[in-house]
Coordinates of C-alpha atoms and ligand atoms in Angstrom, one line a residue:
X1 CA 187.6 189.5 42.7
X2 CA 188.3 190.6 46.2
X3 CA 187.7 193.6 48.4
X4 CA 191.1 194.8 49.8
X5 CA 191.9 197.5 52.3
X6 CA 195.4 198.8 51.7
X7 CA 197.1 201.1 54.3
X8 CA 200.2 203.1 53.2
X9 CA 202.4 204.5 56.0
X10 CA 204.3 207.7 56.3
X11 CA 207.5 206.8 54.4
X12 CA 205.3 205.3 51.6
X13 CA 203.6 208.8 51.3
X14 CA 206.8 210.7 51.9
X15 CA 207.0 212.6 48.7
X16 CA 205.0 213.3 45.5
X17 CA 207.1 210.7 43.6
X18 CA 206.2 208.1 46.3
X19 CA 202.6 209.0 46.3
X20 CA 202.6 208.6 42.5
X21 CA 204.2 205.2 43.0
X22 CA 201.5 204.2 45.5
X23 CA 198.9 205.4 43.0
X24 CA 200.4 203.0 40.4
X25 CA 200.3 200.1 42.9
X26 CA 196.6 200.8 43.6
X27 CA 195.9 201.1 39.9
X28 CA 197.4 197.7 39.3
X29 CA 195.2 196.0 41.9
X30 CA 192.2 197.7 40.3
X31 CA 193.3 196.4 36.9
X32 CA 193.4 192.9 38.3
X33 CA 189.7 193.4 39.1
X34 CA 189.8 194.0 42.8
X35 CA 187.9 196.6 44.8
X36 CA 190.3 198.7 46.8
X37 CA 189.8 201.0 49.7
X38 CA 193.0 203.0 50.7
X39 CA 194.0 204.4 54.1
X40 CA 196.9 206.7 54.3
X41 CA 199.2 208.2 56.9
X42 CA 200.6 211.7 56.8
X43 CA 204.0 212.2 55.1
X44 CA 206.8 210.9 57.3
X45 CA 207.9 213.4 59.9
X46 CA 204.7 215.5 59.4
X47 CA 202.9 214.4 62.5
X48 CA 206.0 215.1 64.6
X49 CA 206.3 218.5 63.0
X50 CA 202.7 219.4 63.7
X51 CA 202.8 218.2 67.4
X52 CA 206.0 220.2 67.9
X53 CA 204.3 223.3 66.6
X54 CA 201.4 222.7 69.1
X55 CA 203.8 222.1 72.0
X56 CA 205.8 225.2 71.1
X57 CA 202.8 227.2 72.2
X58 CA 201.8 225.1 75.2
X59 CA 203.2 221.7 75.9
X60 CA 200.3 221.0 78.3
X61 CA 197.7 222.7 76.0
X62 CA 194.2 221.4 75.4
X63 CA 194.5 218.0 73.8
X64 CA 191.4 218.7 71.7
X65 CA 193.5 221.3 69.8
X66 CA 196.5 219.0 69.6
X67 CA 194.2 216.5 67.7
X68 CA 192.8 219.3 65.5
X69 CA 196.3 220.1 64.5
X70 CA 197.8 216.6 64.2
X71 CA 194.9 215.4 62.1
X72 CA 195.7 217.8 59.3
X73 CA 198.7 215.8 58.1
X74 CA 196.5 213.0 56.8
X75 CA 194.1 215.5 55.1
X76 CA 196.9 216.6 52.8
X77 CA 198.0 213.0 51.8
X78 CA 194.4 211.8 51.0
X79 CA 194.0 214.7 48.6
X80 CA 197.4 214.2 47.0
X81 CA 196.8 210.4 46.5
X82 CA 193.3 211.0 45.1
X83 CA 194.8 213.5 42.6
X84 CA 197.5 211.1 41.7
X85 CA 195.0 208.3 41.1
X86 CA 192.7 210.4 39.0
X87 CA 195.7 211.6 36.9
X88 CA 196.4 208.0 35.8
X89 CA 192.7 207.2 35.1
X90 CA 191.6 205.7 38.4
X91 CA 188.4 207.2 39.8
X92 CA 189.0 208.2 43.3
X93 CA 187.5 210.3 46.2
X94 CA 189.2 211.4 49.4
X95 CA 187.6 211.3 52.9
X96 CA 188.7 212.7 56.2
X97 CA 187.8 210.6 59.3
X98 CA 184.7 212.8 60.0
X99 CA 183.5 212.6 56.4
X100 CA 183.3 208.8 56.5
X101 CA 182.4 209.1 59.4
X102 CA 184.6 207.1 61.8
X103 CA 183.0 207.5 65.2
X104 CA 185.3 207.4 68.2
X105 CA 185.1 208.0 71.9
X106 CA 186.2 211.4 73.2
X107 CA 189.6 210.4 74.5
X108 CA 191.8 212.9 72.6
X109 CA 195.2 211.6 71.4
X110 CA 194.2 208.0 72.2
X111 CA 190.6 207.8 70.9
X112 CA 189.1 204.4 70.3
X113 CA 187.0 203.6 67.2
X114 CA 183.4 202.8 68.2
X115 CA 181.5 202.6 64.9
X116 CA 182.2 203.2 61.3
X117 CA 179.4 204.1 58.8
X118 CA 180.9 202.4 55.8
X119 CA 177.9 203.1 53.5
X120 CA 179.6 205.8 51.4
X121 CA 182.7 203.8 50.9
X122 CA 180.7 200.7 49.9
X123 CA 178.8 202.8 47.4
X124 CA 182.0 204.2 46.0
X125 CA 183.5 200.7 45.5
X126 CA 180.3 199.6 43.7
X127 CA 180.6 202.5 41.3
X128 CA 184.3 201.8 40.6
X129 CA 185.6 204.6 42.7
X130 CA 188.6 204.1 45.0
X131 CA 188.0 205.8 48.4
X132 CA 191.1 207.2 50.0
X133 CA 190.5 207.6 53.8
X134 CA 192.6 209.6 56.2
X135 CA 194.2 207.2 58.8
X136 CA 194.7 208.1 62.5
X137 CA 191.6 210.3 62.9
X138 CA 187.9 210.1 63.8
X139 CA 184.9 212.1 65.2
X140 CA 184.1 212.3 68.9
X141 CA 180.5 212.1 70.2
X142 CA 180.5 215.9 70.6
X143 CA 181.6 216.5 67.0
X144 CA 185.3 217.1 67.6
X145 CA 188.2 215.7 65.6
X146 CA 190.1 213.0 67.5
X147 CA 193.2 211.0 66.8
X148 CA 193.9 207.4 67.6
X149 CA 197.4 207.6 69.1
X150 CA 200.7 207.4 67.3
X151 CA 200.8 204.8 64.5
X152 CA 197.0 204.9 64.5
X153 CA 196.5 204.6 60.7
X154 CA 197.2 200.9 61.1
X155 CA 194.1 200.7 63.3
X156 CA 192.0 202.8 60.8
X157 CA 193.0 200.3 58.1
X158 CA 192.1 197.2 60.1
X159 CA 188.9 198.7 61.5
X160 CA 187.8 199.7 58.0
X161 CA 188.6 196.2 56.7
X162 CA 186.4 194.8 59.5
X163 CA 183.5 197.2 58.8
X164 CA 183.7 196.5 55.1
X165 CA 184.2 192.8 55.6
X166 CA 187.2 193.0 53.4
X167 CA 189.0 189.9 52.2
X168 CA 192.3 191.2 53.4
X169 CA 193.9 194.2 55.1
X170 CA 197.3 195.0 53.7
X171 CA 199.7 197.2 55.7
X172 CA 202.3 198.6 53.3
X173 CA 205.4 200.0 54.9
X174 CA 209.1 200.5 54.5
X175 CA 210.0 197.0 55.6
X176 CA 208.9 193.9 53.7
X177 CA 207.2 192.2 56.7
X178 CA 207.5 191.5 60.4
X179 CA 211.0 190.6 61.3
X180 CA 212.5 188.7 64.2
X181 CA 213.4 192.1 65.6
X182 CA 213.7 195.7 64.3
X183 CA 216.1 195.4 61.4
X184 CA 217.4 198.9 62.2
X185 CA 218.9 197.5 65.4
X186 CA 219.9 194.0 64.2
X187 CA 220.7 193.9 60.5
X188 CA 220.7 190.1 60.7
X189 CA 217.0 190.1 61.6
X190 CA 215.0 187.6 59.5
X191 CA 211.5 188.2 58.0
X192 CA 208.8 185.9 59.3
X193 CA 206.5 184.3 56.8
X194 CA 203.8 184.3 59.4
X195 CA 203.3 185.2 63.0
X196 CA 200.4 184.4 65.3
X197 CA 198.0 187.1 66.5
X198 CA 198.9 186.4 70.0
X199 CA 202.6 186.9 69.3
X200 CA 202.0 190.0 67.2
X201 CA 199.9 191.4 70.0
X202 CA 202.8 190.9 72.5
X203 CA 205.4 192.2 70.1
X204 CA 203.4 195.3 69.4
X205 CA 202.5 195.9 73.0
X206 CA 206.2 195.5 74.0
X207 CA 207.4 198.1 71.6
X208 CA 207.6 196.8 68.0
X209 CA 206.2 199.8 66.1
X210 CA 205.6 198.0 62.9
X211 CA 201.9 197.6 63.8
X212 CA 200.0 199.7 66.3
X213 CA 198.8 197.4 69.0
X214 CA 195.1 198.3 68.6
X215 CA 195.2 197.3 64.9
X216 CA 196.3 193.8 66.0
X217 CA 193.6 193.7 68.7
X218 CA 191.0 194.6 66.1
X219 CA 192.3 192.1 63.6
X220 CA 192.1 189.3 66.2
X221 CA 188.7 190.3 67.4
X222 CA 187.1 190.6 64.0
X223 CA 189.2 187.9 62.3
X224 CA 190.6 190.3 59.7
X225 CA 193.3 188.6 57.6
X226 CA 196.2 190.9 58.0
X227 CA 199.4 191.2 56.1
X228 CA 202.5 193.4 56.4
X229 CA 204.2 194.2 53.1
X230 CA 206.7 196.6 51.6
X231 CA 205.6 199.5 49.4
X232 CA 208.9 199.4 47.6
X233 CA 209.8 195.7 47.0
X234 CA 207.5 192.9 45.8
X235 CA 207.2 189.9 48.1
X236 CA 204.8 187.8 50.2
X237 CA 205.3 189.9 53.4
X238 CA 204.2 188.5 56.7
X239 CA 200.8 187.1 57.4
X240 CA 199.3 187.5 60.9
X241 CA 197.6 184.3 61.4
X242 CA 195.1 182.8 63.9
X243 CA 196.3 179.3 63.5
X244 CA 198.9 177.8 65.8
X245 CA 200.9 174.8 64.9
X246 CA 202.4 173.6 68.2
X247 CA 204.8 171.1 66.4
X248 CA 206.4 173.8 64.3
X249 CA 206.4 176.7 66.6
X250 CA 209.8 178.1 67.2
X251 CA 210.8 178.7 70.9
X252 CA 211.2 182.4 70.3
X253 CA 209.5 184.3 67.4
X254 CA 210.8 187.7 68.0
X255 CA 212.5 190.3 70.2
X256 CA 210.8 193.6 71.0
X257 CA 212.2 196.6 72.8
X258 CA 210.7 199.8 74.2
X259 CA 212.7 203.0 74.6
X260 CA 209.7 204.9 76.0
X261 CA 209.8 203.7 79.6
X262 CA 211.0 205.3 82.8
X263 CA 211.6 203.8 86.2
X264 CA 210.6 205.2 89.6
X265 CA 211.5 203.7 93.0
X266 CA 210.2 204.6 96.3
X267 CA 212.7 203.5 98.9
X268 CA 212.2 202.5 102.5
X269 CA 208.4 202.2 102.4
X270 CA 206.7 200.6 105.5
X271 CA 206.1 197.0 104.5
X272 CA 202.4 196.8 105.4
X273 CA 199.2 195.6 103.8
X274 CA 197.8 198.1 101.3
X275 CA 201.1 199.9 100.6
X276 CA 201.1 199.0 96.9
X277 CA 197.5 200.4 96.5
X278 CA 198.5 203.5 98.4
X279 CA 201.4 204.1 96.1
X280 CA 199.8 203.3 92.8
X281 CA 196.3 204.6 93.6
X282 CA 197.3 208.3 93.0
X283 CA 199.2 207.3 89.9
X284 CA 196.0 205.7 88.5
X285 CA 193.9 208.6 89.6
X286 CA 196.2 210.9 87.5
X287 CA 195.5 208.6 84.5
X288 CA 199.0 207.4 84.3
X289 CA 199.5 203.8 83.1
X290 CA 201.9 201.6 85.1
X291 CA 203.8 198.9 83.2
X292 CA 206.2 196.8 85.3
X293 CA 206.0 196.6 89.1
X294 CA 208.5 195.1 91.5
X295 CA 208.1 195.1 95.3
X296 CA 211.2 193.8 97.1
X297 CA 210.9 191.3 99.9
X298 CA 211.0 193.5 103.0
X299 CA 213.6 193.6 105.8
X300 CA 213.2 195.4 109.1
X301 CA 209.6 196.3 108.3
X302 CA 210.6 198.3 105.2
X303 CA 210.8 197.6 101.5
X304 CA 211.6 199.3 98.1
X305 CA 208.8 199.6 95.6
X306 CA 209.7 200.1 91.9
X307 CA 207.5 200.6 88.8
X308 CA 207.8 201.9 85.2
X309 CA 205.7 204.4 83.3
X310 CA 205.8 205.9 79.9
X311 CA 208.5 208.5 79.6
X312 CA 206.0 211.2 78.8
X313 CA 204.4 210.6 82.2
X314 CA 207.7 210.4 84.1
X315 CA 207.8 214.0 85.5
X316 CA 204.2 213.9 86.6
X317 CA 204.6 210.5 88.2
X318 CA 207.7 211.6 90.0
X319 CA 205.9 214.7 91.3
X320 CA 203.1 212.5 92.7
X321 CA 205.6 210.2 94.4
X322 CA 207.4 213.0 96.0
X323 CA 204.2 214.5 97.2
X324 CA 203.0 211.2 98.9
X325 CA 206.3 209.9 100.1
X326 CA 206.1 211.9 103.3
X327 CA 202.5 210.7 104.1
X328 CA 203.5 207.1 103.5
X329 CA 206.6 207.3 105.6
X330 CA 208.9 206.4 102.8
X331 CA 212.7 207.2 103.0
X332 CA 212.9 208.7 99.5
X333 CA 212.1 208.6 95.8
X334 CA 214.4 208.2 92.8
X335 CA 213.9 207.8 89.1
X336 CA 215.7 207.0 85.9
X337 CA 214.8 207.7 82.3
X338 CA 217.9 206.1 80.7
X339 CA 216.4 202.6 80.8
X340 CA 214.8 200.3 78.1
X341 CA 212.7 197.2 78.2
X342 CA 213.8 194.2 76.0
X343 CA 211.4 191.3 75.6
X344 CA 211.5 187.8 74.1
X345 CA 208.2 186.6 72.6
X346 CA 207.2 183.2 71.5
X347 CA 204.2 180.8 71.8
X348 CA 206.8 178.0 71.9
X349 CA 207.8 179.2 75.4
X350 CA 204.6 177.6 76.8
X351 CA 205.9 174.1 76.3
X352 CA 209.6 174.7 77.1
X353 CA 211.4 175.5 80.3
X354 CA 214.7 177.2 80.5
X355 CA 214.1 180.2 78.3
X356 CA 214.5 182.7 81.1
X357 CA 217.7 181.2 82.5
X358 CA 219.2 181.1 79.0
X359 CA 218.2 184.8 78.5
X360 CA 219.7 185.9 81.8
X361 CA 222.9 183.9 81.2
X362 CA 223.4 185.4 77.7
X363 CA 222.9 188.9 79.1
X364 CA 225.3 188.3 81.9
X365 CA 227.9 186.9 79.6
X366 CA 227.7 190.2 77.6
X367 CA 228.1 192.2 80.9
X368 CA 224.6 193.5 80.9
X369 CA 223.0 194.1 84.3
X370 CA 219.2 193.4 84.6
X371 CA 217.3 196.0 86.6
X372 CA 213.8 194.4 86.5
X373 CA 212.2 191.2 85.2
X374 CA 208.6 190.3 84.3
X375 CA 207.3 187.2 82.7
X376 CA 204.0 185.9 81.3
X377 CA 203.1 182.8 79.4
X378 CA 204.6 183.8 76.1
X379 CA 207.0 186.6 76.9
X380 CA 209.9 187.5 79.2
X381 CA 210.9 191.2 79.6
X382 CA 213.9 192.7 81.3
X383 CA 214.7 196.3 82.0
X384 CA 218.3 197.2 81.2
X385 CA 220.4 200.5 80.9
X386 CA 219.6 202.2 77.7
X387 CA 223.2 202.2 76.6
X388 CA 223.0 198.4 76.3
X389 CA 219.9 198.2 74.1
X390 CA 221.6 197.3 70.8
X391 CA 224.0 194.9 72.6
X392 CA 221.2 193.2 74.4
X393 CA 219.0 192.8 71.3
X394 CA 221.9 191.4 69.2
X395 CA 223.1 189.1 72.0
X396 CA 219.7 187.6 72.5
X397 CA 219.0 187.4 68.7
X398 CA 222.1 185.3 68.4
X399 CA 221.7 183.2 71.5
X400 CA 218.2 182.1 70.4
X401 CA 219.3 181.4 66.8
X402 CA 217.1 183.9 65.2
X403 CA 219.5 185.0 62.5
X404 CA 219.0 184.6 58.8
X405 CA 220.0 181.0 57.9
X406 CA 222.7 181.3 55.3
X407 CA 222.6 178.7 52.5
X408 CA 225.6 176.4 52.8
Ligands
ADP1 P1 204.8 203.3 58.7 O1 205.1 204.7 58.6 O2 204.7 202.6 57.4 O3 203.6 203.0 59.6 P2 206.5 202.5 60.9 O4 207.7 203.3 61.1 O5 205.3 202.8 61.8 O6 206.0 202.6 59.4 O7 206.8 200.9 61.1 C1 207.8 200.3 60.3 C2 209.1 200.3 61.1 O8 208.9 199.4 62.2 C3 210.2 199.7 60.4 O9 210.9 200.6 59.6 C4 211.1 199.1 61.5 O10 212.2 199.9 61.8 C5 210.2 199.1 62.7 N1 210.1 197.8 63.3 C6 210.2 197.6 64.7 N2 210.1 196.3 65.0 C7 210.0 195.6 63.8 C8 209.9 194.2 63.5 N3 209.9 193.3 64.4 N4 209.7 193.9 62.1 C9 209.7 194.9 61.2 N5 209.9 196.2 61.5 C10 210.0 196.6 62.7
LIG2 N1 200.6 210.0 61.1 C1 200.3 209.4 62.4 C2 201.6 209.2 63.2 O1 202.7 209.6 62.7 C3 199.6 208.1 62.2 C4 200.3 207.0 61.5 O2 201.3 207.3 60.8 O3 199.9 205.8 61.6 O4 201.6 208.7 64.3
MG3 MG1 203.3 203.0 61.6

């Protein structure tokens, strides 16, 4: 008998029929003698709908109220699933984040879980009750409802698994595992039997939305065995593993992409010590995160400075740059939102040279211009025009031999 935390995503909770299907799955794990704690997302599309409603009143409104509104999506699905479980004879009780409670910091819309009081959930498990917990939400130190950022139910699932010392955390979604790339963009993508935490962390942080990055961080930190599986088809899914087998590691495990970036360039900045800090300081002060940074080699005492930010922060970042351009003696400021970042990830890169040049050659052969490049030990990212996203992903998927191996 094991204690298992199961998280069901938005598509899995997308209708009453699907919720009843989830209830039957949970019931079958119970019948096999396992203790189960369930975490659920809102019905697919619901969080978008709620946030749109909030923005229709004031797009820059108080984030506390955005969270109050967004968190209601999960309050509906916990109740529905608990009803569906009871209907088929499984004792169940639903919990919002604050009823558990799941304590977070006070950073609305991107709160971090600080502590979980798992006592009530443990007691339920011991009495044969299946607790159904709302994902994505928590309670701030001042008693307000917070949310954990988009896709945050994954993190609720893993954090609960850590707090309950569960034997496994299962993330049930609409794909049957982690693929070499998003199967919606490359239908030839292949399911991975396993992927290392380190790679999954990179894939998630570089844009693969199959797992929220913080859920992977949590799983790595607390050594929670984590598996991604389909709600709709049976299968082994993908295990996120701590072990690395250097001999067997493929060069590239996956390709991630991120459509959420925007690029800003300050042209003709005086090439002097402290200029990068002078440009990025005000951006940091405005709480805007910077991703990639490129400073050109200067000529005639001037240089161009380019960086990327989240598209949601683009207008604000551009405003700041225009404001300080004069003070810094820059020639001008320009920006672009029609860009994407495409990244290759693989622990095998550590021991192999030539990945970058192969990547650049393949993209060039496909006629794709690279705007920016950044590398680290196990990843290479490039920024390209958004219209080339699909072509870039498919070109690289093929060039690095990631397709499904067809039986001869
Ligand atoms: P849920 O609502 O269950 O949390 P998400 O939409 O958040 O589901 O995540 C699942 C989706 O992630 C898939 O439908 C797929 O399009 C996308 N995805 C992106 N990259 C990958 C990848 N490497 N492997 C599998 N799915 C991926
Ligand atoms: N419902 C939230 C969202 O859409 C959280 C989640 O689904 O994980 O982002
Ligand atoms: Mg998700």
